[in-house]
XYZ file of C-alpha atoms in Angstrom:
597
model
C 0.099 -0.064 -0.065
C 1.090 3.626 -0.739
C 2.706 5.528 2.205
C 2.387 8.656 0.623
C 0.794 11.349 3.128
C -1.687 12.846 0.750
C -4.482 13.251 3.489
C -1.933 15.619 5.426
C -1.189 17.432 2.556
C -4.991 18.183 1.146
C -7.553 18.423 3.735
C -9.971 21.030 4.807
C -7.500 23.054 7.216
C -4.826 23.162 4.753
C -7.572 24.438 2.236
C -8.695 27.169 4.789
C -5.044 28.375 5.460
C -4.327 28.467 1.611
C -7.371 30.277 0.413
C -7.633 32.913 3.100
C -7.760 35.661 0.623
C -10.503 33.898 -1.284
C -12.688 33.237 1.541
C -12.203 36.277 3.710
C -15.481 37.829 4.734
C -17.823 35.617 2.341
C -19.335 33.918 5.715
C -21.301 37.539 6.010
C -22.721 37.142 2.654
C -26.485 36.632 2.782
C -27.134 34.930 -0.581
C -24.990 32.350 -2.691
C -25.119 34.857 -5.791
C -23.368 37.374 -3.475
C -20.674 34.714 -2.623
C -20.432 34.140 -6.352
C -19.718 37.425 -6.950
C -17.337 37.908 -4.485
C -15.219 34.921 -5.453
C -15.200 36.010 -9.123
C -14.129 39.446 -8.209
C -11.568 38.540 -5.743
C -9.974 35.810 -8.193
C -9.909 38.772 -10.748
C -8.039 40.985 -8.181
C -5.586 38.554 -7.148
C -4.400 37.860 -10.726
C -4.083 41.604 -11.265
C -2.470 42.308 -8.201
C 0.619 40.424 -9.425
C 1.099 43.297 -12.302
C 1.433 46.271 -9.682
C 4.963 46.761 -10.286
C 7.335 43.949 -11.759
C 5.588 41.763 -14.305
C 5.756 38.176 -13.174
C 8.217 35.618 -15.190
C 6.398 34.100 -18.161
C 6.134 30.545 -16.719
C 4.365 31.976 -13.439
C 2.339 34.402 -15.530
C 0.874 31.296 -17.654
C 0.125 29.220 -14.524
C -1.563 32.140 -12.831
C -3.636 32.579 -15.832
C -4.747 28.982 -16.243
C -5.652 28.782 -12.524
C -7.638 31.982 -12.614
C -9.544 30.685 -15.657
C -10.216 27.477 -14.015
C -11.455 28.950 -10.692
C -13.599 31.462 -12.742
C -15.131 28.426 -14.739
C -16.109 26.530 -11.648
C -17.358 29.522 -9.807
C -19.733 30.239 -13.009
C -23.528 29.805 -13.123
C -23.345 27.889 -16.125
C -21.171 25.158 -14.710
C -23.828 24.635 -11.736
C -26.357 24.560 -14.431
C -24.576 21.878 -16.429
C -23.853 19.713 -13.015
C -25.820 19.103 -9.963
C -23.116 20.777 -7.701
C -22.154 24.210 -6.755
C -18.299 24.849 -5.623
C -19.640 28.385 -4.589
C -21.863 26.907 -2.172
C -19.143 24.466 -0.907
C -16.768 27.600 -0.193
C -19.515 29.336 1.549
C -20.284 26.367 3.750
C -16.582 26.072 4.716
C -16.357 29.907 5.404
C -19.463 29.524 7.693
C -18.035 26.389 9.302
C -20.751 24.045 8.192
C -19.792 20.347 7.917
C -19.142 19.211 4.469
C -18.466 15.340 4.988
C -18.914 14.964 0.948
C -15.585 16.918 0.241
C -12.660 14.458 0.062
C -8.944 15.213 -0.332
C -9.050 14.878 -4.065
C -11.463 17.992 -4.040
C -9.307 19.881 -1.502
C -6.015 18.926 -3.782
C -7.555 20.770 -6.749
C -8.475 23.971 -4.966
C -5.295 24.233 -2.839
C -3.089 23.653 -5.856
C -5.025 26.028 -8.343
C -4.949 28.739 -5.377
C -1.206 28.309 -5.092
C -0.951 28.787 -8.676
C -2.979 31.817 -8.840
C -0.987 33.283 -6.110
C 2.347 32.421 -7.272
C 3.011 30.120 -4.708
C 2.888 26.693 -6.444
C 5.812 24.213 -6.026
C 7.341 23.779 -9.332
C 10.835 22.392 -10.292
C 12.318 22.759 -13.649
C 14.360 20.298 -15.291
C 16.826 22.931 -16.442
C 17.332 26.686 -15.633
C 18.383 28.630 -18.544
C 18.149 32.096 -16.834
C 21.614 31.407 -15.189
C 23.317 32.206 -18.282
C 21.584 35.686 -19.016
C 24.956 37.552 -18.277
C 26.986 35.260 -20.680
C 28.194 36.264 -24.079
C 25.967 34.922 -26.996
C 28.675 32.335 -27.930
C 29.425 31.508 -24.157
C 25.874 31.450 -23.721
C 25.225 28.987 -26.681
C 27.992 26.678 -25.411
C 26.542 26.605 -21.725
C 23.012 26.084 -23.090
C 24.180 23.099 -25.317
C 26.137 21.641 -22.112
C 22.816 21.873 -20.192
C 20.933 20.027 -22.764
C 23.541 17.433 -22.622
C 22.950 17.287 -18.716
C 19.155 17.334 -19.474
C 19.079 14.434 -22.134
C 21.183 12.196 -19.590
C 18.716 12.489 -16.950
C 15.938 11.895 -19.554
C 17.945 8.932 -20.731
C 18.218 7.420 -17.539
C 14.464 7.722 -17.047
C 13.938 6.059 -20.400
C 16.250 3.265 -19.720
C 13.893 2.244 -16.806
C 11.676 0.655 -19.337
C 13.192 -2.575 -20.832
C 12.185 -3.682 -24.375
C 11.868 -7.029 -25.965
C 15.106 -6.425 -28.079
C 17.791 -6.953 -25.499
C 19.596 -10.033 -25.665
C 18.310 -10.909 -21.917
C 14.633 -10.587 -23.291
C 15.295 -12.445 -26.325
C 16.745 -15.597 -24.301
C 14.246 -15.532 -21.493
C 11.378 -15.589 -24.204
C 13.021 -18.270 -26.085
C 13.012 -20.484 -22.875
C 9.272 -19.377 -22.381
C 8.397 -20.268 -26.209
C 9.850 -23.985 -25.460
C 7.973 -24.460 -22.382
C 4.633 -23.278 -24.228
C 5.130 -25.444 -27.430
C 6.031 -28.524 -25.106
C 2.943 -27.645 -23.125
C 0.510 -28.053 -25.988
C 2.422 -31.046 -27.794
C 3.627 -28.791 -30.671
C 6.874 -29.119 -32.496
C 9.469 -26.484 -32.827
C 8.660 -25.590 -36.266
C 5.067 -24.888 -35.453
C 5.700 -21.704 -33.573
C 6.283 -19.628 -36.630
C 3.027 -20.714 -38.359
C 0.597 -18.195 -37.515
C -2.452 -20.952 -38.177
C -0.788 -23.024 -35.446
C -0.802 -20.048 -33.233
C -4.603 -19.549 -34.157
C -5.352 -23.289 -33.220
C -3.417 -23.174 -29.999
C -4.848 -19.696 -28.387
C -5.232 -20.119 -24.619
C -8.574 -19.809 -23.102
C -7.984 -22.287 -20.166
C -7.509 -20.536 -16.969
C -6.188 -23.736 -15.336
C -3.424 -24.024 -17.917
C -2.592 -20.367 -17.501
C -1.826 -20.862 -13.665
C 1.433 -22.363 -14.350
C 2.205 -20.924 -17.538
C 1.382 -17.181 -16.983
C 2.057 -17.688 -13.183
C -1.502 -16.575 -12.568
C -2.911 -16.702 -8.812
C -6.033 -18.827 -8.086
C -8.184 -15.181 -7.764
C -6.897 -14.065 -11.374
C -7.748 -17.750 -12.518
C -11.205 -17.760 -11.011
C -11.984 -14.308 -12.461
C -11.285 -15.737 -16.042
C -13.335 -18.606 -15.386
C -16.249 -16.324 -14.226
C -15.673 -14.534 -17.411
C -15.745 -17.314 -19.758
C -18.896 -18.769 -18.007
C -20.469 -15.473 -18.470
C -19.750 -15.574 -22.072
C -17.021 -12.561 -21.770
C -14.525 -12.572 -24.501
C -10.993 -13.761 -23.328
C -8.043 -15.431 -25.392
C -4.294 -14.925 -25.946
C -1.888 -16.406 -28.659
C 0.815 -18.830 -27.428
C 3.268 -16.149 -28.962
C 1.877 -13.379 -26.558
C 1.862 -15.698 -23.630
C 5.746 -16.112 -24.301
C 6.267 -12.419 -23.763
C 5.277 -12.421 -20.138
C 7.811 -13.101 -17.454
C 8.049 -16.051 -15.435
C 7.233 -14.023 -12.385
C 4.887 -11.143 -12.779
C 6.743 -7.365 -12.594
C 7.195 -3.987 -13.572
C 8.576 -4.989 -17.160
C 5.272 -7.202 -18.208
C 2.774 -5.310 -16.076
C 1.457 -3.462 -19.179
C 1.409 -6.721 -21.133
C -0.781 -8.727 -18.500
C -3.118 -5.847 -18.087
C -3.922 -5.868 -21.813
C -5.566 -9.570 -21.693
C -6.105 -10.711 -18.084
C -9.560 -9.186 -16.990
C -9.665 -7.878 -13.579
C -12.688 -8.673 -11.205
C -14.036 -5.450 -11.484
C -14.372 -5.612 -15.118
C -15.863 -8.803 -15.064
C -18.585 -7.945 -12.496
C -19.491 -4.806 -14.271
C -19.978 -6.578 -17.583
C -21.917 -9.330 -16.304
C -24.025 -6.974 -13.883
C -25.027 -5.163 -16.722
C -25.662 -7.759 -19.260
C -29.452 -7.554 -18.810
C -29.494 -4.145 -20.566
C -28.312 -5.727 -23.593
C -25.078 -5.881 -25.595
C -25.761 -2.315 -27.201
C -25.355 -0.726 -23.529
C -21.442 -1.480 -23.810
C -21.485 0.449 -27.287
C -19.600 3.347 -25.363
C -18.831 4.998 -28.867
C -22.467 4.842 -30.104
C -21.161 3.100 -33.331
C -24.503 1.586 -33.823
C -26.076 5.250 -34.220
C -23.282 5.734 -37.165
C -23.841 2.415 -38.901
C -25.721 3.080 -42.152
C -25.384 -0.608 -43.038
C -24.298 -3.744 -41.405
C -20.514 -3.711 -40.910
C -20.093 -0.063 -41.687
C -19.556 2.831 -39.702
C -19.305 6.282 -40.728
C -18.845 9.260 -38.438
C -16.848 11.798 -40.708
C -17.416 12.743 -44.477
C -14.376 11.188 -46.190
C -13.832 7.965 -44.472
C -15.655 4.841 -43.670
C -15.077 1.996 -41.191
C -15.480 -1.626 -42.828
C -15.438 -4.555 -40.396
C -15.224 -7.872 -42.208
C -14.713 -9.946 -39.114
C -15.935 -9.047 -35.422
C -13.178 -11.134 -33.344
C -9.445 -11.427 -33.003
C -6.888 -13.592 -32.266
C -6.344 -12.251 -28.849
C -8.799 -10.045 -26.936
C -7.742 -6.497 -25.063
C -9.911 -5.884 -22.061
C -10.322 -2.293 -22.733
C -11.464 -2.913 -26.300
C -13.615 -0.371 -27.765
C -16.049 -3.178 -29.469
C -16.257 -5.351 -26.709
C -19.912 -5.247 -27.203
C -19.362 -6.687 -30.928
C -17.015 -9.535 -29.889
C -18.448 -12.581 -28.711
C -15.600 -14.629 -28.209
C -11.859 -15.031 -29.453
C -11.993 -16.461 -33.105
C -15.478 -16.966 -32.902
C -16.785 -18.856 -36.353
C -19.844 -16.573 -36.903
C -17.872 -13.520 -36.701
C -16.662 -13.545 -40.371
C -18.497 -11.759 -43.066
C -20.028 -13.865 -45.680
C -19.517 -13.028 -49.344
C -22.954 -11.121 -49.520
C -22.320 -9.157 -46.830
C -18.877 -7.993 -48.054
C -20.568 -7.140 -51.728
C -23.289 -5.277 -49.739
C -20.764 -2.896 -47.952
C -18.586 -2.497 -51.242
C -21.831 -1.619 -52.954
C -22.544 0.822 -50.323
C -19.190 2.542 -50.733
C -19.497 2.813 -54.518
C -22.771 4.786 -53.783
C -20.859 7.441 -51.692
C -18.155 9.074 -53.889
C -17.530 11.552 -50.916
C -15.737 8.506 -49.210
C -12.173 8.538 -50.277
C -10.786 6.465 -47.652
C -11.762 2.842 -46.079
C -10.335 1.624 -42.971
C -10.862 -2.126 -42.820
C -10.810 -2.985 -39.114
C -12.882 -5.183 -36.607
C -11.869 -7.314 -34.792
C -8.586 -7.963 -36.766
C -8.714 -8.424 -40.443
C -5.442 -10.011 -40.513
C -7.072 -13.253 -39.108
C -8.524 -13.571 -42.730
C -7.001 -15.905 -44.954
C -4.599 -14.398 -47.774
C -7.328 -14.929 -50.510
C -10.053 -13.382 -48.703
C -7.859 -10.177 -47.732
C -6.968 -10.258 -51.599
C -10.514 -10.527 -52.580
C -11.487 -7.456 -50.292
C -9.040 -5.347 -51.591
C -9.420 -6.051 -55.134
C -13.060 -4.920 -54.502
C -12.126 -1.801 -52.748
C -9.417 -0.769 -55.379
C -11.934 -1.154 -58.076
C -13.927 1.829 -56.785
C -12.540 5.031 -58.519
C -12.825 7.350 -55.351
C -11.296 5.259 -52.946
C -7.502 6.594 -52.940
C -6.417 5.126 -49.338
C -7.097 1.658 -47.769
C -6.029 1.430 -44.161
C -6.045 -2.005 -42.300
C -6.085 -2.110 -38.611
C -4.151 -4.994 -36.944
C -2.504 -5.764 -33.686
C -1.174 -8.858 -34.969
C 2.338 -7.077 -35.318
C 2.489 -7.774 -31.516
C 0.052 -10.692 -30.820
C 0.937 -12.665 -33.597
C 3.782 -11.221 -35.794
C 4.328 -14.454 -37.799
C 0.944 -13.523 -39.449
C 2.942 -10.988 -41.696
C 4.252 -13.375 -44.054
C 6.295 -12.307 -47.103
C 3.178 -13.341 -49.192
C 0.843 -11.308 -47.184
C 3.158 -8.166 -47.656
C 3.622 -8.726 -51.239
C -0.131 -9.183 -51.617
C -0.694 -5.647 -49.683
C 2.094 -3.933 -51.765
C 0.518 -4.637 -55.137
C -2.581 -2.568 -54.282
C -0.330 0.358 -53.830
C -0.431 2.658 -57.066
C 1.573 5.719 -56.273
C -0.375 8.795 -57.229
C -3.580 6.754 -57.302
C -3.891 4.673 -54.281
C -2.165 4.008 -51.118
C -2.023 1.108 -48.539
C -1.255 1.568 -44.926
C -1.522 -0.561 -41.738
C -2.360 0.972 -38.386
C -1.395 -1.241 -35.374
C -1.541 -0.983 -31.860
C 1.450 -1.284 -29.590
C 1.512 -0.295 -25.935
C 4.769 -0.723 -24.521
C 8.256 -1.421 -25.461
C 8.388 -4.592 -23.729
C 5.952 -5.986 -26.603
C 8.525 -5.064 -29.343
C 10.480 -8.126 -30.209
C 12.886 -9.214 -33.500
C 9.804 -10.959 -34.657
C 7.761 -7.521 -34.673
C 10.621 -5.838 -36.313
C 10.859 -8.393 -38.799
C 6.977 -8.086 -39.527
C 7.267 -4.499 -39.882
C 10.095 -4.589 -42.107
C 8.462 -6.779 -44.519
C 5.646 -4.185 -44.984
C 7.998 -1.239 -45.376
C 9.689 -3.100 -48.023
C 6.746 -3.005 -49.932
C 6.420 0.583 -49.577
C 3.459 0.177 -46.892
C 3.466 2.797 -44.024
C 2.910 1.519 -40.546
C 1.293 3.735 -37.914
C 0.819 3.097 -34.228
C -2.215 4.009 -31.812
C -1.406 4.089 -28.407
C -4.188 3.613 -25.662
C -2.806 5.854 -22.794
C -3.780 3.536 -19.902
C -2.579 3.629 -16.339
C -0.245 0.703 -17.120
C 1.855 2.692 -19.670
C 1.585 6.179 -17.914
C 4.501 6.610 -15.877
C 7.089 9.562 -16.456
C 8.738 8.857 -19.814
C 7.190 5.347 -20.415
C 5.483 6.350 -23.539
C 8.432 8.493 -24.627
C 10.542 5.091 -24.737
C 7.785 3.816 -26.810
C 7.935 6.574 -29.504
C 11.862 6.268 -29.635
C 11.744 2.533 -30.491
C 8.807 2.724 -32.769
C 10.560 4.995 -34.895
C 14.072 2.787 -34.848
C 11.821 -0.157 -36.209
C 10.079 1.947 -38.958
C 6.462 2.798 -37.101
C 5.251 6.335 -36.954
C 3.441 7.248 -33.774
C 0.039 8.463 -34.817
C -2.439 8.822 -31.920
C -2.421 8.648 -28.456
C -5.768 7.699 -27.130
C -7.223 9.049 -23.806
C -8.803 5.823 -22.251
C -12.491 5.950 -22.596
C -14.772 6.600 -19.545
C -16.174 3.116 -19.794
C -17.632 1.866 -16.262
C -16.228 -1.763 -16.830
C -12.605 -0.429 -17.738
C -12.035 2.366 -14.923
C -8.926 0.594 -13.693
C -7.278 1.705 -16.912
C -8.237 5.357 -16.610
C -5.897 8.221 -16.695
C -6.664 11.897 -15.975
C -6.690 14.063 -18.792
C -4.376 16.262 -16.992
C -1.663 13.602 -17.165
C -2.070 13.097 -20.964
C -1.388 16.928 -21.392
C 1.469 16.631 -19.243
C 2.928 13.779 -21.053
C 2.518 15.475 -24.263
C 3.560 18.741 -23.453
C 6.643 18.001 -21.283
C 8.094 14.438 -21.813
C 7.025 14.004 -25.418
C 8.299 17.707 -26.352
C 11.657 16.797 -25.485
C 12.023 14.082 -27.984
C 13.044 15.023 -31.826
C 9.836 15.965 -34.009
C 9.509 12.854 -36.074
C 9.368 10.595 -32.867
C 6.559 12.888 -31.728
C 4.084 12.842 -34.413
C 1.361 11.294 -32.454
C -1.687 13.575 -31.556
C -3.712 13.018 -28.281
C -7.262 12.680 -28.860
C -10.552 11.553 -26.751
C -12.934 9.614 -28.703
C -16.055 11.155 -27.765
C -19.126 8.908 -27.823
C -21.249 9.209 -30.817
C -19.185 12.436 -31.749
C -15.857 11.593 -32.857
C -12.131 12.500 -32.189
C -11.420 15.427 -29.961
C -7.961 16.704 -29.957
C -7.288 17.359 -26.327
C -4.052 19.400 -27.054
C -6.556 22.181 -28.478
C -8.187 24.040 -25.505
C -11.138 25.277 -27.900
C -12.376 21.827 -28.041
C -13.395 21.555 -24.647
C -14.476 23.265 -21.503
C -13.787 22.595 -17.779
C -16.996 22.836 -15.840
C -16.303 21.814 -12.243
C -14.674 19.817 -9.706
C -16.766 17.198 -8.116
C -16.564 16.371 -4.128
C -14.307 13.523 -5.005
C -11.917 15.456 -6.905
C -12.910 14.334 -10.342
C -12.838 17.137 -12.883
C -15.761 17.346 -15.282
C -15.386 18.619 -18.780
C -17.696 19.387 -21.704
C -16.250 18.234 -24.808
C -17.477 19.987 -28.104
C -17.591 17.993 -31.401
C -15.302 17.965 -34.372
C -17.821 19.728 -36.490
C -18.942 22.343 -33.917
C -18.227 25.284 -36.117
C -20.080 23.422 -39.139
C -23.602 22.851 -37.577
C -25.621 22.613 -34.505
C -24.166 19.890 -32.525
C -24.643 18.283 -29.077
C -21.732 18.339 -26.486
C -20.539 15.556 -24.185
C -20.044 15.808 -20.695
C -17.044 13.841 -19.432
C -16.296 12.880 -15.525
C -12.582 12.516 -15.425
C -10.609 10.533 -12.767
C -9.376 12.436 -9.973
C -5.772 13.241 -10.162
C -5.299 12.729 -6.708
C -6.616 9.078 -6.794
C -4.154 8.602 -9.934
C -1.033 9.873 -8.013
C -1.844 7.727 -5.211
C -2.201 4.933 -7.164
C 1.377 5.576 -9.002
C 2.641 5.635 -5.428
C 1.403 2.232 -4.717
C 3.355 0.855 -7.412
C 6.767 2.692 -6.289
C 6.362 5.956 -8.101
C 7.052 9.475 -6.602
C 4.124 11.633 -6.881
C 6.509 14.721 -6.617
C 8.049 13.751 -9.976
C 4.421 14.539 -11.456
C 3.857 17.869 -9.434
C 3.192 19.979 -12.450
C 0.191 17.746 -13.324
C -2.344 19.982 -11.599
C -1.614 23.055 -13.674
C -2.571 21.161 -17.008
C -6.190 22.084 -17.359
């Protein structure tokens, strides 16, 4: 358990001490509107008071501005109208000495840090201080700055090297030993391993076998049994099983988290079964499906799903409502369904791009893939075909020379391009086999892009930065970093929006440009991708009593027509930091997180 003393840092007594200038006198107010007006006026006055004389340094000015905006937002009448909670009333009660048992440390943490930021009292440490060179000459300053950058990168490199990848000799040897053990356990021969169809035939779904091979404990095995009994999708390939260490640890935490469902996930899924499978359609894809197996949310692209299953199931899968079981036979589209989708695309010349996904389309045989691509390539207005697959990490032997050549022949430079979208979560997933699979595609001129789901299990300082660096070395472009969806069944994977902003603007910003080409997005249910780095795409509304920030996300087409917005209740930052402390991280290393709003 965590020993981080957050309850001593963030409580009502600390809050009252830190907020004296804001709270002073509001106990005498007679109406909540008088309290609101006072808090808004004082916030503005405190912000302006810092300009009486010397202008604050730029970094403090930006923090003061952001904290001022955050406080002004949560004090507003509009915020209270959107969410049934009044921060103004909470401040008033505290000033009058009324008990507010509903307010938790997470709430006080947000208020305390924002008030400190507003009043130029925030704790903040820089990785490097360039101001110490102000008195130097230009060349001398340049040399000293360059030396500082060397020191800065050395400190970054140490952090990056915390995360072991699958290309080290140690990892390779360890996994070869596990491979041999797995082959023996299923009665296979050494040559079977590189046959992707053998991998599919031997997918692991039996928790009793995984007890030994994956070092599961009895509780985890029982959770899997409960999931299977309730017909929840579960399964992992022999290859992916070989990536796990003999004893669960820091290195393979992210790998295990992707495939082994937690008790919370299983219980939530099963308890909501009576609502019907569409109740788990978080993205409301059923509302954007004009015909079976097609999803269309944007004007120029359509999603085509020829298969509703995978060789391996990710616990946090967006389409867990469509996937019945690993490699379920009835999940594959029949010829008439494919023809129907292709005909529909032909009828809509606005569609220039088709994303083939699912499920994982690479579990189809070569002839079926070739047939589908031939039909799409024959449509004059389709000039880009993307294929979404996770087999580069779950079953890299699927990318054979023949498959790569098959894909490559549909590239017609100047007419049509083919791209592969994959999903690699962690450097420990990347192996020589993955490198070989990527290389086969690249030799055919096929671009490969990665979509990272930024879950708790890959969110430590510089953890995803280490992935970006390795992805580029093996020929994959970072494309999207997805904010985990607020699905009830996957709350254990959640990360606060502020952490994603912090990672993008601090850690990712330190690596060279071509290694940080990914865009951070939140896929808004029914509305589409929201670029979280762009402040105009969302509003902070309030902070709930338990410390969760509430955001209102605007859709991508907000300036094109009248659209609905989406209210998102985020994960409490204090809960996230405490969870990091429980796995050995130092919350102080993340202290700027409060100021990413």
